[in-house]
Amino acid sequence: MPWRCPICGTENRDDALTCRVCGAYKPEATTRRVAQIAKESVSATLLVEVLESPVESLVGRRFEIKVTTPGAVISVGRAVENQIVVPDPAVSRRHLRLIVTSNGVVVEDLGSSNGTYLVEGGGERLIKVENVGRQAVVRVGGTKLRIALLPS
């Protein structure tokens, strides 16, 4: 029976001991207690920079978020309750979330109307859930965002 990752929510095969996207352990695959995991720390800064956007005042804007625990979730979308607000009309209110893991950043589209695209090698591809590593460029609506996980 497939299992859902407690960190990024990805569905994984039953025989997999770690998540195929973020590398988190299958909940019953380890003897580590939740209290032990919570004591682990990550010392990093998640940097999200707006490279292009139809909203001219947004271009060049940088969002820096200090991250101290693995599994930190940062929401991105048009609604003001997101940690990163992108007022592009083609961006959904709750467009995507960024999950910081020990293996980099997981980008998860939250069922947005226009999708989330990973920009790589001069092309783009639609993604649902993907570990993009420590640096990537994604497009949401007409806005391109550079995502970087920097050590602190």
XYZ file of C-alpha atoms in Angstrom:
152
model
C 0.000 0.000 0.000
C 1.497 3.393 -0.963
C 2.457 5.825 1.796
C 2.337 9.621 1.879
C 5.471 11.539 2.909
C 4.977 13.451 6.200
C 7.255 16.279 4.976
C 6.273 17.016 1.363
C 3.095 14.926 0.920
C 4.366 12.894 -2.043
C 2.840 9.449 -2.525
C 5.538 6.737 -2.523
C 5.657 3.000 -3.233
C 5.163 0.792 -0.188
C 8.617 -0.822 -0.492
C 10.405 2.572 -0.526
C 11.978 3.476 2.821
C 12.497 7.146 1.906
C 10.481 9.698 -0.049
C 11.417 9.828 -3.737
C 11.116 13.647 -3.772
C 12.521 14.981 -0.502
C 14.319 11.962 1.004
C 12.345 11.907 4.273
C 12.050 8.542 6.000
C 8.903 6.446 5.750
C 7.170 7.034 9.116
C 7.419 3.421 10.329
C 10.798 2.777 8.655
C 12.842 4.280 11.447
C 13.121 4.166 15.204
C 13.792 7.896 15.503
C 11.264 9.724 17.625
C 9.573 12.951 16.563
C 11.296 14.707 19.462
C 14.688 13.716 18.004
C 13.783 15.013 14.557
C 12.594 18.340 15.955
C 16.024 18.872 17.578
C 17.762 18.639 14.203
C 18.394 22.023 12.731
C 19.119 23.546 9.381
C 20.904 26.844 9.203
C 19.977 28.289 5.848
C 18.295 31.171 4.093
C 15.705 30.575 1.421
C 16.048 33.316 -1.174
C 13.244 33.884 -3.703
C 13.970 36.577 -6.280
C 11.554 37.863 -8.938
C 13.345 37.783 -12.311
C 10.434 38.671 -14.630
C 6.838 39.692 -14.037
C 4.000 41.561 -15.734
C 3.807 43.495 -12.436
C 6.760 45.852 -13.013
C 7.101 46.888 -9.362
C 7.716 43.228 -8.464
C 10.744 42.730 -10.750
C 13.965 42.574 -8.724
C 12.171 42.053 -5.415
C 13.897 39.594 -3.074
C 12.304 37.573 -0.296
C 14.727 36.143 2.281
C 13.423 33.632 4.805
C 15.627 32.198 7.565
C 15.120 28.450 7.928
C 16.142 26.591 11.077
C 14.162 23.329 10.873
C 13.890 20.739 8.104
C 10.402 20.557 6.631
C 9.818 24.325 6.796
C 6.972 25.264 4.432
C 6.745 28.597 2.609
C 3.525 29.430 0.743
C 3.516 31.386 -2.527
C 0.494 32.912 -4.245
C -1.633 35.960 -4.946
C -3.455 36.009 -1.567
C -2.069 38.214 1.207
C -1.919 35.314 3.687
C 0.990 33.729 1.748
C 4.515 34.270 2.996
C 5.514 35.276 -0.533
C 2.808 37.327 -2.267
C 2.926 37.477 -6.078
C 0.160 39.867 -7.279
C 0.323 38.581 -10.890
C -3.303 38.040 -12.096
C -2.278 34.678 -13.668
C -1.059 33.372 -10.274
C -3.558 31.453 -8.122
C -4.404 32.639 -4.607
C -2.627 29.563 -3.203
C -0.334 28.649 -6.089
C 2.526 26.604 -4.658
C 4.522 25.806 -1.582
C 8.248 25.483 -1.046
C 9.411 22.819 1.398
C 12.962 23.034 2.695
C 14.607 19.628 3.199
C 18.145 18.409 3.781
C 18.287 17.628 0.021
C 17.271 21.093 -1.148
C 13.890 22.649 -1.901
C 10.757 20.757 -2.906
C 8.380 22.777 -5.099
C 4.758 21.614 -4.927
C 1.997 23.048 -7.107
C -1.217 23.327 -5.067
C -3.625 22.684 -7.926
C -3.142 26.119 -9.459
C -5.130 27.147 -12.540
C -2.104 27.914 -14.731
C 0.409 25.417 -13.332
C 3.977 25.669 -12.096
C 6.838 25.314 -14.580
C 10.483 24.446 -13.947
C 12.714 26.516 -16.255
C 15.834 24.629 -17.317
C 18.126 24.660 -20.335
C 16.128 27.194 -22.323
C 12.871 25.266 -21.926
C 10.107 24.813 -19.380
C 8.277 21.775 -18.093
C 5.132 21.519 -16.022
C 5.709 20.090 -12.541
C 3.436 18.919 -9.746
C 5.937 18.008 -6.999
C 9.663 18.153 -7.597
C 12.867 18.396 -5.585
C 14.684 21.194 -7.424
C 17.871 21.001 -5.343
C 19.517 24.095 -3.922
C 18.817 26.426 -6.844
C 16.179 26.636 -9.589
C 14.040 28.974 -11.657
C 10.278 28.409 -11.760
C 7.514 30.203 -13.625
C 4.109 30.842 -12.086
C 1.687 32.720 -14.329
C 3.779 35.357 -16.096
C 6.278 35.606 -13.223
C 9.687 33.898 -13.096
C 11.143 33.237 -9.650
C 14.704 32.215 -8.813
C 14.758 29.957 -5.752
C 18.019 29.443 -3.881
C 18.801 27.726 -0.578
C 21.868 29.450 0.857
C 23.864 28.290 3.893
C 23.787 30.763 6.769
